[in-house]
Coordinates of C-alpha atoms in Angstrom, one line a residue:
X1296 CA 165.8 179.0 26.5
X1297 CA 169.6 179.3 25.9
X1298 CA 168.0 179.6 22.0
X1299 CA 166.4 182.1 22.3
X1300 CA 168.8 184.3 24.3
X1301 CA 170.2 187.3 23.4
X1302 CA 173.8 186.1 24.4
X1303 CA 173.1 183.2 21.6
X1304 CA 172.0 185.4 19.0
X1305 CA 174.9 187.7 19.2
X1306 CA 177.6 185.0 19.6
X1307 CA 175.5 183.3 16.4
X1308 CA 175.5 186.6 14.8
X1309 CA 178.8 187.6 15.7
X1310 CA 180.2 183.6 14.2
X1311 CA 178.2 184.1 10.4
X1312 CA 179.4 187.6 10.2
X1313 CA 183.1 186.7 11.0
X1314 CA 182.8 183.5 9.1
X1315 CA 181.6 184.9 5.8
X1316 CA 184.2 187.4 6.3
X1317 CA 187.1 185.0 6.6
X1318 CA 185.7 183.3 3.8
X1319 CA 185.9 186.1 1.3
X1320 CA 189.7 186.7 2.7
X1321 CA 190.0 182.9 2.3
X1322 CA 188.9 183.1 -1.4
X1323 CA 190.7 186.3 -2.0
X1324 CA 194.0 185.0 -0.7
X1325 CA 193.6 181.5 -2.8
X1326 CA 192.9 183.7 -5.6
X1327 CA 195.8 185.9 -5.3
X1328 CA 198.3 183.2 -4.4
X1329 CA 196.9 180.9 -7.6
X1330 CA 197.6 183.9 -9.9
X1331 CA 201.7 185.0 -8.1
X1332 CA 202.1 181.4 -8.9
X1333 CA 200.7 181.0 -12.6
X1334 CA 202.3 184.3 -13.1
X1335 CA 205.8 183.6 -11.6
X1336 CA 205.6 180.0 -14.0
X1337 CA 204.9 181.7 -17.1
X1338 CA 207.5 184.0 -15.7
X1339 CA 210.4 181.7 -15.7
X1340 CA 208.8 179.7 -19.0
X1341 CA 209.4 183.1 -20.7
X1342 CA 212.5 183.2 -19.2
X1343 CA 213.2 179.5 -20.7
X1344 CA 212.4 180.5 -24.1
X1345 CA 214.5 183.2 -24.2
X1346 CA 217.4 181.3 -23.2
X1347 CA 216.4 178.6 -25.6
X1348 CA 216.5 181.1 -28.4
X1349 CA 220.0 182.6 -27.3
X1350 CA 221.8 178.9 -26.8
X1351 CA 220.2 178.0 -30.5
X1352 CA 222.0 181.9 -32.1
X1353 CA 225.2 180.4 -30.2
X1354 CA 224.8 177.1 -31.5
X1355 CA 224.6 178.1 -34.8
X1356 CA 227.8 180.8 -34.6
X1357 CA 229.6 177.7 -33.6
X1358 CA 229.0 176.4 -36.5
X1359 CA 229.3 178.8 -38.9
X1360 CA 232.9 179.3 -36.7
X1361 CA 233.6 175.2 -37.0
X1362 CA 232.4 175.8 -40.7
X1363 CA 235.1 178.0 -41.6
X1364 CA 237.6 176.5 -39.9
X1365 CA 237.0 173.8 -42.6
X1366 CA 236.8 175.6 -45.5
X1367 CA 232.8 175.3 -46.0
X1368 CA 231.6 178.1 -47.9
X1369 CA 229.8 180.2 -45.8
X1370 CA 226.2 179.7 -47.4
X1371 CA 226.2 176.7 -46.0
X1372 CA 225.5 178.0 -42.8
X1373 CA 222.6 180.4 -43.5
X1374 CA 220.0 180.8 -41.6
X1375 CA 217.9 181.4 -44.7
X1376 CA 218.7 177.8 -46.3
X1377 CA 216.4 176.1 -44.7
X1378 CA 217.6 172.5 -45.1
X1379 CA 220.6 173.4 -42.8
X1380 CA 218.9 175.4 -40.4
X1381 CA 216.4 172.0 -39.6
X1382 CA 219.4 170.0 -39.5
X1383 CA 221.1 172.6 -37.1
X1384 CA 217.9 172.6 -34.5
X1385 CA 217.7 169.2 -34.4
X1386 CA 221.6 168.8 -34.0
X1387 CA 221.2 171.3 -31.0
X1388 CA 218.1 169.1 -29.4
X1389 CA 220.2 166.8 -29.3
X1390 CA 223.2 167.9 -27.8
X1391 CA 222.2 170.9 -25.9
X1392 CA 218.5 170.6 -24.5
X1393 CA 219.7 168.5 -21.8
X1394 CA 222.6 171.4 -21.1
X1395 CA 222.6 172.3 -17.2
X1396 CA 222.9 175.8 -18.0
X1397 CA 219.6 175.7 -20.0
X1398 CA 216.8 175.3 -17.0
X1399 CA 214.7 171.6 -17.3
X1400 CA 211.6 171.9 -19.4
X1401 CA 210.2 170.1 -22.7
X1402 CA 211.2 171.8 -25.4
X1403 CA 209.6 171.8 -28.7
X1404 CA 210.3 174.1 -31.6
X1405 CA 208.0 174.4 -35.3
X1406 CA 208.4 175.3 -38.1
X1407 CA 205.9 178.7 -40.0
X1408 CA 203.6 175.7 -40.9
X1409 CA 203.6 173.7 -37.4
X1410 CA 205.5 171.5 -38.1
X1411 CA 207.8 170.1 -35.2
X1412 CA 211.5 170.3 -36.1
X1413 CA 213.1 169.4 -33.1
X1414 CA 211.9 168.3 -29.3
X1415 CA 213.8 167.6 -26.5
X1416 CA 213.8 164.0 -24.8
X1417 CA 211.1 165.3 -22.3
X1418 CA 208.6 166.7 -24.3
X1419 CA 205.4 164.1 -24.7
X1420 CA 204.3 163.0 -28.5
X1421 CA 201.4 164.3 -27.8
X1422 CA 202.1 167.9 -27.7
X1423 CA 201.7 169.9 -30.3
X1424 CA 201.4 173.2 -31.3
X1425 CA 197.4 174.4 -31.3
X1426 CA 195.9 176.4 -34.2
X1427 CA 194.9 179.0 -32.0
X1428 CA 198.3 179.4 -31.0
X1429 CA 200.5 178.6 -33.8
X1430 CA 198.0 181.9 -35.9
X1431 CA 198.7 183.9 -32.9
X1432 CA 202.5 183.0 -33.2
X1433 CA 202.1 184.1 -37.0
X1434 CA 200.7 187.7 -35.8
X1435 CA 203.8 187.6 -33.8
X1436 CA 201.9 187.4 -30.5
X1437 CA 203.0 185.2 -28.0
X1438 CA 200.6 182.9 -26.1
X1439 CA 200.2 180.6 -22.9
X1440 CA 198.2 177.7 -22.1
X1441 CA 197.3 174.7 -20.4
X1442 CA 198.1 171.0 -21.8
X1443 CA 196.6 167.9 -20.1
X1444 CA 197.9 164.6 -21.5
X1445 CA 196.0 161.8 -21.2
X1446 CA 196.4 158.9 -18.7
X1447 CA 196.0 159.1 -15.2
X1448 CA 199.5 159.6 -14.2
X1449 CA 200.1 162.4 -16.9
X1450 CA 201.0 165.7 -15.5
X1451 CA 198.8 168.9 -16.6
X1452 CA 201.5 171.1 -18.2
X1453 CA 201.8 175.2 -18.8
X1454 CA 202.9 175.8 -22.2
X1455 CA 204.8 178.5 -23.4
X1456 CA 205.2 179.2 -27.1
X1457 CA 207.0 182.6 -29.0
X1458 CA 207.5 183.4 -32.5
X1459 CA 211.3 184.2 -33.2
X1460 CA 211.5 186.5 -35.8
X1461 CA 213.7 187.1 -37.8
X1462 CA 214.6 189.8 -41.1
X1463 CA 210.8 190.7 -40.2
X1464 CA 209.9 187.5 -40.6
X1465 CA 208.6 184.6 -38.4
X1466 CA 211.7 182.3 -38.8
X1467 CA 210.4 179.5 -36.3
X1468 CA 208.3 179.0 -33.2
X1469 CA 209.9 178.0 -29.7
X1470 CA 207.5 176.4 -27.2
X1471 CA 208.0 175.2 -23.5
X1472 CA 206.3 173.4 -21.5
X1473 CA 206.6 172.6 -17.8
X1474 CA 204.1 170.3 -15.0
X1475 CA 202.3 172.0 -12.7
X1476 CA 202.3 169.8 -9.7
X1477 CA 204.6 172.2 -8.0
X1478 CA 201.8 174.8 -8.7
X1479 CA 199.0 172.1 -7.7
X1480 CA 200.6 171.2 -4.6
X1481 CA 200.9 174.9 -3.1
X1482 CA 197.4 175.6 -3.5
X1483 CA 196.1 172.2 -2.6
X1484 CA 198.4 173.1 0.6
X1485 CA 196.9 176.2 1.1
X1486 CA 193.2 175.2 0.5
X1487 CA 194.0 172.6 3.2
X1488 CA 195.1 174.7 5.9
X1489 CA 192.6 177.4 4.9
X1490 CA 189.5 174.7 5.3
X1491 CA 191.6 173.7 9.2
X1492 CA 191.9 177.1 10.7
X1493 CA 188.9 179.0 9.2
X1494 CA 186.3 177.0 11.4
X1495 CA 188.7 177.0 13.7
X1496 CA 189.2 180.5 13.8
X1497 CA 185.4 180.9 13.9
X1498 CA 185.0 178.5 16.6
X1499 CA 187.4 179.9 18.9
X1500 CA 186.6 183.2 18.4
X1501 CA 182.8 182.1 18.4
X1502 CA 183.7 180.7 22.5
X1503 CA 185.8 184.2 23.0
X1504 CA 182.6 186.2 21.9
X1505 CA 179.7 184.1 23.9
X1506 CA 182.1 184.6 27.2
X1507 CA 182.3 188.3 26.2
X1508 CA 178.7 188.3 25.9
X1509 CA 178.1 187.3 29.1
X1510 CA 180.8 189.7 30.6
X1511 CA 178.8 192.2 28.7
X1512 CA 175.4 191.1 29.6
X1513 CA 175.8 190.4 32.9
X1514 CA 174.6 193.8 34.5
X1515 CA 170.8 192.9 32.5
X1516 CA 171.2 189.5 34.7
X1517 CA 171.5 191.3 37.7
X1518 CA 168.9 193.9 37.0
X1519 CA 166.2 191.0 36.3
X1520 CA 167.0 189.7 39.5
X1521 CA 166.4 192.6 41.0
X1522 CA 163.1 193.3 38.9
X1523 CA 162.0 190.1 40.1
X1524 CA 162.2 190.7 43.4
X1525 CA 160.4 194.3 43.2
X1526 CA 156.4 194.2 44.3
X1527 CA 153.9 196.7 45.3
X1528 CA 155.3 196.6 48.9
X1529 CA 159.1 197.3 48.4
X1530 CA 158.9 199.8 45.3
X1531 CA 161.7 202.2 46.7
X1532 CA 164.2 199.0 45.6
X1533 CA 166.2 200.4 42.8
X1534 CA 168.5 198.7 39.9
X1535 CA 172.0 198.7 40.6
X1536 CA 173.9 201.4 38.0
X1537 CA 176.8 199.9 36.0
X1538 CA 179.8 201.8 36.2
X1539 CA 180.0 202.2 32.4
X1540 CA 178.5 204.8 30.7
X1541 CA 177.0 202.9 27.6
X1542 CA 173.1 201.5 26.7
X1543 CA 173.0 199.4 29.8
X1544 CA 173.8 202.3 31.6
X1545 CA 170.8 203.8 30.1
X1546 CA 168.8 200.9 30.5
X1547 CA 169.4 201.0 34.4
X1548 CA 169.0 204.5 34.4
X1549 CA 165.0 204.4 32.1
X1550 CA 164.2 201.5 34.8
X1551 CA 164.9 203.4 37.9
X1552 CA 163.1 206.4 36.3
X1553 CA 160.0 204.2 35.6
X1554 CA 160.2 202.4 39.6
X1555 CA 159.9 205.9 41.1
X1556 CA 157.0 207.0 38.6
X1557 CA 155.5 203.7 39.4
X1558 CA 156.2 204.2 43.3
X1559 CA 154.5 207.6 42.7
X1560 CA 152.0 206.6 41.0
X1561 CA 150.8 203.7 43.9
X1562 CA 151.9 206.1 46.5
X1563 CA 149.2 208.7 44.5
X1564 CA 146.7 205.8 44.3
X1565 CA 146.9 204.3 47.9
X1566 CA 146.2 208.4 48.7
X1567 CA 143.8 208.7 46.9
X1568 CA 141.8 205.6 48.5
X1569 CA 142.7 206.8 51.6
X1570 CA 141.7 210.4 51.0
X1571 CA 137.9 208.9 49.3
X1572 CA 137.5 206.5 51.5
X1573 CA 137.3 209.5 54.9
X1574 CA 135.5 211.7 52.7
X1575 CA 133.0 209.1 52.5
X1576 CA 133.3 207.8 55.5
X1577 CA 132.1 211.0 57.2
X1578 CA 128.6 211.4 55.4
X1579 CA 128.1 207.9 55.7
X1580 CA 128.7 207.7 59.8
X1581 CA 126.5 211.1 59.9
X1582 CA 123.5 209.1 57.8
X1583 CA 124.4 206.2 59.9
X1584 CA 123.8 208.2 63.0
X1585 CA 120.8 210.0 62.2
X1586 CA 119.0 206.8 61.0
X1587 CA 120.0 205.1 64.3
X1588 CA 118.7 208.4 66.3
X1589 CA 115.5 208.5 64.2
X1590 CA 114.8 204.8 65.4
X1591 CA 115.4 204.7 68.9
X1592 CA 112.1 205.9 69.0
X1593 CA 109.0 207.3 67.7
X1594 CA 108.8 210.9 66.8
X1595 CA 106.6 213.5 65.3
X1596 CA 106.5 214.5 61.5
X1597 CA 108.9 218.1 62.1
X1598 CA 111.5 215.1 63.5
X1599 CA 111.3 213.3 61.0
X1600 CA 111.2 215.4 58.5
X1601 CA 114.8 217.3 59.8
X1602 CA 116.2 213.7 59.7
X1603 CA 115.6 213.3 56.2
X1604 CA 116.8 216.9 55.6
X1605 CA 119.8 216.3 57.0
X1606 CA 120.3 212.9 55.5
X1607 CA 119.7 214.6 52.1
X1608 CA 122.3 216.7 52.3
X1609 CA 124.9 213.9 53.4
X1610 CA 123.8 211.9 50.1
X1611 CA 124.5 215.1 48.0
X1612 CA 127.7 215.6 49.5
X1613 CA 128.1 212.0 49.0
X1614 CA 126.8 212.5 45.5
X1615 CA 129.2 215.9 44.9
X1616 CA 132.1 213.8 45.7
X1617 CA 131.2 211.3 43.1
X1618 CA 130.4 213.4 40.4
X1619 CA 133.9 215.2 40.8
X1620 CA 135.7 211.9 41.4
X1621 CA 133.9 210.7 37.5
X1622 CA 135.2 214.1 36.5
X1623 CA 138.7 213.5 37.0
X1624 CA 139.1 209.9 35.8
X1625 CA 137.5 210.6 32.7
X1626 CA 139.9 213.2 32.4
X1627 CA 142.6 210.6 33.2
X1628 CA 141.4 209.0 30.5
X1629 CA 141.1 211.1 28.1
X1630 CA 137.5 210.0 27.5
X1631 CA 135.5 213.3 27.9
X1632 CA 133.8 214.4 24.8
X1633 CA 134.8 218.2 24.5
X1634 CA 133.0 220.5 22.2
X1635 CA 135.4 223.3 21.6
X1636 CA 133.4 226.8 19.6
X1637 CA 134.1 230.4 19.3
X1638 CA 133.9 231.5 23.2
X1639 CA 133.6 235.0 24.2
X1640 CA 135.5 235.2 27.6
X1641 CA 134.8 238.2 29.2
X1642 CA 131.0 237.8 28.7
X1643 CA 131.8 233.9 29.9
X1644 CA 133.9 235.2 32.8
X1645 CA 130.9 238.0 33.6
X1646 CA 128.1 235.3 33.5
X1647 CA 130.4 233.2 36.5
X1648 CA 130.2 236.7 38.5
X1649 CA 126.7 236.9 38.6
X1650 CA 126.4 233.3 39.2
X1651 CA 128.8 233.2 42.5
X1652 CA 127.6 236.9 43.7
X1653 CA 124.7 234.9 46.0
X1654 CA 127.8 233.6 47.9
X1655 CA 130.0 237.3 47.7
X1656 CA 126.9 238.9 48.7
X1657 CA 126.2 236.9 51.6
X1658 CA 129.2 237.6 53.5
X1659 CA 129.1 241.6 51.8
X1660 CA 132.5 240.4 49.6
X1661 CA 133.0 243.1 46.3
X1662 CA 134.2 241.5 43.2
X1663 CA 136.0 243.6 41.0
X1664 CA 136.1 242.8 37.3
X1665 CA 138.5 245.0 35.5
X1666 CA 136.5 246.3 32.2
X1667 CA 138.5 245.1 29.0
X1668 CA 137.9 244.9 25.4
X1669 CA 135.9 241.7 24.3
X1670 CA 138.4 238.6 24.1
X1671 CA 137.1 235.3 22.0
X1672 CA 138.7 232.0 22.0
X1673 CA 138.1 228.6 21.2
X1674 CA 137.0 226.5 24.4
X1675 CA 134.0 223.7 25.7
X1676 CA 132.0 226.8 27.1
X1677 CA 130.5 224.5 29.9
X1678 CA 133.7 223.6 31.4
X1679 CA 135.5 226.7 31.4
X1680 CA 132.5 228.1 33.0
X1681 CA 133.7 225.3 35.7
X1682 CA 137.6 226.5 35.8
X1683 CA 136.6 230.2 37.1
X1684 CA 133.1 229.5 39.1
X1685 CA 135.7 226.5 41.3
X1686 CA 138.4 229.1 41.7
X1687 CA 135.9 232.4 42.9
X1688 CA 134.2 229.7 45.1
X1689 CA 137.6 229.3 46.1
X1690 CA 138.3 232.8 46.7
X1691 CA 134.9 234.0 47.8
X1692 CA 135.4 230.9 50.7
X1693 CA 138.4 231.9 51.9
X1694 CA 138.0 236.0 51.8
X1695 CA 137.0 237.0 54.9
X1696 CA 133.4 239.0 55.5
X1697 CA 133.9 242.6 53.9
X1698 CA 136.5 241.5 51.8
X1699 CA 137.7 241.8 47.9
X1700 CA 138.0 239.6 45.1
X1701 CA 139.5 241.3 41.7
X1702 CA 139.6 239.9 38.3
X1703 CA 141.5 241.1 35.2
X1704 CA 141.5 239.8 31.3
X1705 CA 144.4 240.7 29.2
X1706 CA 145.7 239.2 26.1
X1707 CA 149.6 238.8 26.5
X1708 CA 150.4 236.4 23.1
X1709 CA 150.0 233.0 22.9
X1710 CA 147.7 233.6 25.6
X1711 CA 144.5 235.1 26.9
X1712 CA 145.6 235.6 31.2
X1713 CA 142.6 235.9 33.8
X1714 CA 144.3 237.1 37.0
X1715 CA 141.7 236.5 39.7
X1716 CA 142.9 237.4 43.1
X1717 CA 141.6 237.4 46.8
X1718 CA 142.9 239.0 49.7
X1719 CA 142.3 236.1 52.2
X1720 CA 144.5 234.7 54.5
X1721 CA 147.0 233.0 51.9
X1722 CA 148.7 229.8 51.5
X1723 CA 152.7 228.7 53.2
X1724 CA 155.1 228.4 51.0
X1725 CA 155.3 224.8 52.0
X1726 CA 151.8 223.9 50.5
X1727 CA 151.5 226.0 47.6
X1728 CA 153.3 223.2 45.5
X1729 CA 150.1 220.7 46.5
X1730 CA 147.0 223.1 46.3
X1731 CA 146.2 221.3 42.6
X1732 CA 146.7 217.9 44.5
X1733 CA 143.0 216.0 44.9
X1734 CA 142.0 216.0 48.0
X1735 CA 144.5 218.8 49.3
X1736 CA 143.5 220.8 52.0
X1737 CA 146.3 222.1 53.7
X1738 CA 147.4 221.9 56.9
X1739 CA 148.3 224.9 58.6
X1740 CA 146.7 227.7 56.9
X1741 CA 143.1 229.0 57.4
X1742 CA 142.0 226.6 54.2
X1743 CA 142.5 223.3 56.1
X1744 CA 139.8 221.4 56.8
X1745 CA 137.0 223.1 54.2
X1746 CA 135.7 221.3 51.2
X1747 CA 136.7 218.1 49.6
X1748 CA 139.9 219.5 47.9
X1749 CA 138.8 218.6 44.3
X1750 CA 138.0 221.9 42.8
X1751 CA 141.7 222.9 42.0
X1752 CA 142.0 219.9 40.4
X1753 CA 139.6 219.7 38.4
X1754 CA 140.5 223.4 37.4
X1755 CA 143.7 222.4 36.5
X1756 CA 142.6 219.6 34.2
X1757 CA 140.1 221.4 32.7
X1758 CA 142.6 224.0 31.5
X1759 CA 145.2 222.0 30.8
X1760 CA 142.8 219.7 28.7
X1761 CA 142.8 223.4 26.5
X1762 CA 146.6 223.4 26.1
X1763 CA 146.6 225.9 29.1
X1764 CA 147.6 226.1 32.7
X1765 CA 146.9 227.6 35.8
X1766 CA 149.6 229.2 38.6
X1767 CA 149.3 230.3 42.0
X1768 CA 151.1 232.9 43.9
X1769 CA 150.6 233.7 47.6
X1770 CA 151.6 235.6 50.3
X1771 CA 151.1 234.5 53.9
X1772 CA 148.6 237.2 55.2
X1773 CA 148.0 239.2 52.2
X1774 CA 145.8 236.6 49.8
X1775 CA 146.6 234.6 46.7
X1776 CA 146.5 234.8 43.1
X1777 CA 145.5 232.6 40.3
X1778 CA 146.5 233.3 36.6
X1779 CA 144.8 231.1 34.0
X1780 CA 146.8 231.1 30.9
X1781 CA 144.6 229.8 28.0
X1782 CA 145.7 229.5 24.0
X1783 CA 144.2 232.1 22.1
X1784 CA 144.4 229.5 19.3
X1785 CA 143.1 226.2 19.4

């Protein structure tokens, strides 16, 4: 479980990032450090050399002085005889390369040909001059490089060597050498402490990260307690809002949103159970009833014969109901098969006139539709037919005897509007909002009480299914109005 958690994965996440991290750093820094060091060796090896060079010119003035203080002639102190410039290099190995003012090192100097003419007391046999090097020293290039003697307690060395030249010439060839356990020993150092304090770094910053994880995670903990404890009975419980205003903040937020749709959503559905269950429970106590009455005794063929009249009617209220109820949950779920064609509407609208003027003309109620130029759309024919023959039942219901219904077609782009209005008692303000609720019927206007309250609804899916809608406006007294908006393009 701990595994798995998200706390775990960031903390692990959070370790091999900042690992790997401090590992290229690590590497960088050994890197860097390695090459100050190489470079501040050859640095000071060059700087050996040069002094070598300058004590061996002094040397040899000395001589030439000491020479002519004698009486030599002065050829005898020429650089360019070479006899007793050898013997002056190896007089100066001996009696200067161990001078204090000349920093330690093995010195070794060779000839053009690589041969060694002089080396100080420190310098191992086994040094000499590589080819590479000495053809390098030729081209008057100097060169550095690495010398490991044999044996197991030989120091590696860094060598050093520079041609010194001389009337454009390579007159001899100066190398220095010098161990580099100095150099060794700092990086070994380094490596050490680098391979000590990088997991240790990592580790306690691995500790510092899961215990900020937790302070960090710690409002999801609390809102899965509080999820848990959430059922169908206490949905108004709510998840506690962190103070912070970052993702868990949003989190809370997208959770609360999603308990009061869900507490909707039951409250709708416990409603709705409530609402089918009376309006079944009427019909079925009336059936109920007349099939009790119809028993008691035995009656005549008219009796019986009103009984089942009756009863009929129940079972196709019952039957109504139904069929509306089917209507709207396949709407709910999307599952109705429409089939959308070229529609005409004010022919469409025309041919719902005549079909609801049996009801108009019964209680002498005019309906006035305003004359317009032909309209086509794309809609399922059959159920807008549905949309405007559920709102005039609507308002041929709820106009009073003598009364007048008027609809008018415009076009008013995107949409084709069908204002159909009534001048019936109206709706309150109060319950206008829930007129396209199923099973709304009002409670204090003249509507209450009178059909089963699906037909708005079903309107209002219907259009909506065509990318439409439908609005109400009423006046208390004075009638209401319904505009359908529907797409002129579909």
């Amino acid at each position: 479980m701990v595994l798995s958690s998200i706390r775990f994965k960031i903390t692990l996440w959070y370790m091999l990032i900042l690992g790997v991290t401090l590992l290229i750093f690590s590497v960088s820094v050994y890197q860097n450090f390695s090459g100050n060091l190489y470079g501040d060796l050859d640095d000071l090896l060059q700087s050996k050399a040069e002094g070598i060079v300058r004590s061996i010119n002094t040397y040899w003035q000395a001589q030439e002085m000491d020479a002519a203080k004698e009486g030599s002639r002065a050829s005898a102190a020429e650089k360019k005889d070479r006899e007793n410039f050898l013997r002056i290099v190896r007089q100066w190995a001996q009696e200067r390369s161990d001078d204090a003012k000349i920093p330690a090192a093995a010195i070794q100097i060779f000839d053009r040909d690589g041969r060694k003419i002089a080396a100080s007391a420190s310098a191992p046999d086994a040094l000499n001059i590589p080819l590479d090097t000495l053809n390098s020293a030729l081209e008057e290039e100097d060169d550095f490089y690495d010398f490991r003697p044999e044996g197991k307690k030989a120091l590696p060395l860094r060598v050093y060597a520079t041609p010194i030249i001389e009337d454009g010439k390579v007159s001899y060839i100066v190398q220095v050498a010098s161990p580099v356990n100095q150099v060794y020993a700092a990086l070994d150092n380094l490596k050490m402490n680098l391979l000590i304090f990088l997991p240790l770094t990592v580790l306690i910053t691995g500790v510092a990260g899961s215990l900020l994880a937790k302070l960090t995670l710690n409002p999801v903990t609390d809102m899965v307690k509080t999820i848990r404890q959430i059922t169908a009975e206490n949905l108004k419980l709510r998840v506690k809002i962190p103070g912070s205003r970052d993702e868990i903040k949003k989190l809370a937020d997208t959770f609360n949103d999603m308990l009061a749709k869900l507490e909707s959503s039951f409250y709708a559905q416990r409603k709705f159970i409530q609402d089918i269950s009376h309006e079944l429970k009427t019909p079925l106590t009336i059936l109920k009833g007349e099939f009790e009455v119809a028993l008691q005794r035995i009656r005549s063929a008219d009796e019986y014969e009103d009984t089942l009249l009756s009863s009929l009617e129940e079972v196709d209220r019952i039957s109504k109901i139904v069929d509306n109820l089917l209507i709207l949950v396949r709407f709910d779920s999307q599952e109705i098969p429409f089939k959308f064609q070229p529609v005409e509407l004010k022919q469409l609208i025309q041919g719902v006139v005549n079909d609801i003027s049996v009801l108009s003309n019964s209680k002498n109620i005019m309906i006035d539709f305003t004359d317009s130029d032909p309209l086509p759309l794309t809609a399922d024919e059959s159920y807008l037919r549905r949309v405007f023959l559920n709102i005039l039942d609507n308002a041929v219901k709820y106009t009073p005897e003598s009364g007048a219904v008027s609809i008018a077609l415009r076009a008013q782009e995107p949409y084709a509007v069908i204002r159909i209005s009534d001048n019936g008692p109206g709706i309150v303000p109060e319950e206008l909002p829930h007129i396209f609720e199923r099973f709304y019927r009002g409670g204090s206007s003249s509507r209450a009480g009178s059909g089963f309250g699906l037909g708005l609804a079903i309107a209002k899916s219907i259009a909506e299914a065509h990318k439409g809608r439908i609005e109400a406006q009423s006046r208390l007294g004075q009638g209401t109005t319904f505009n359908v908006f529907l797409p002129l393009f579909f």
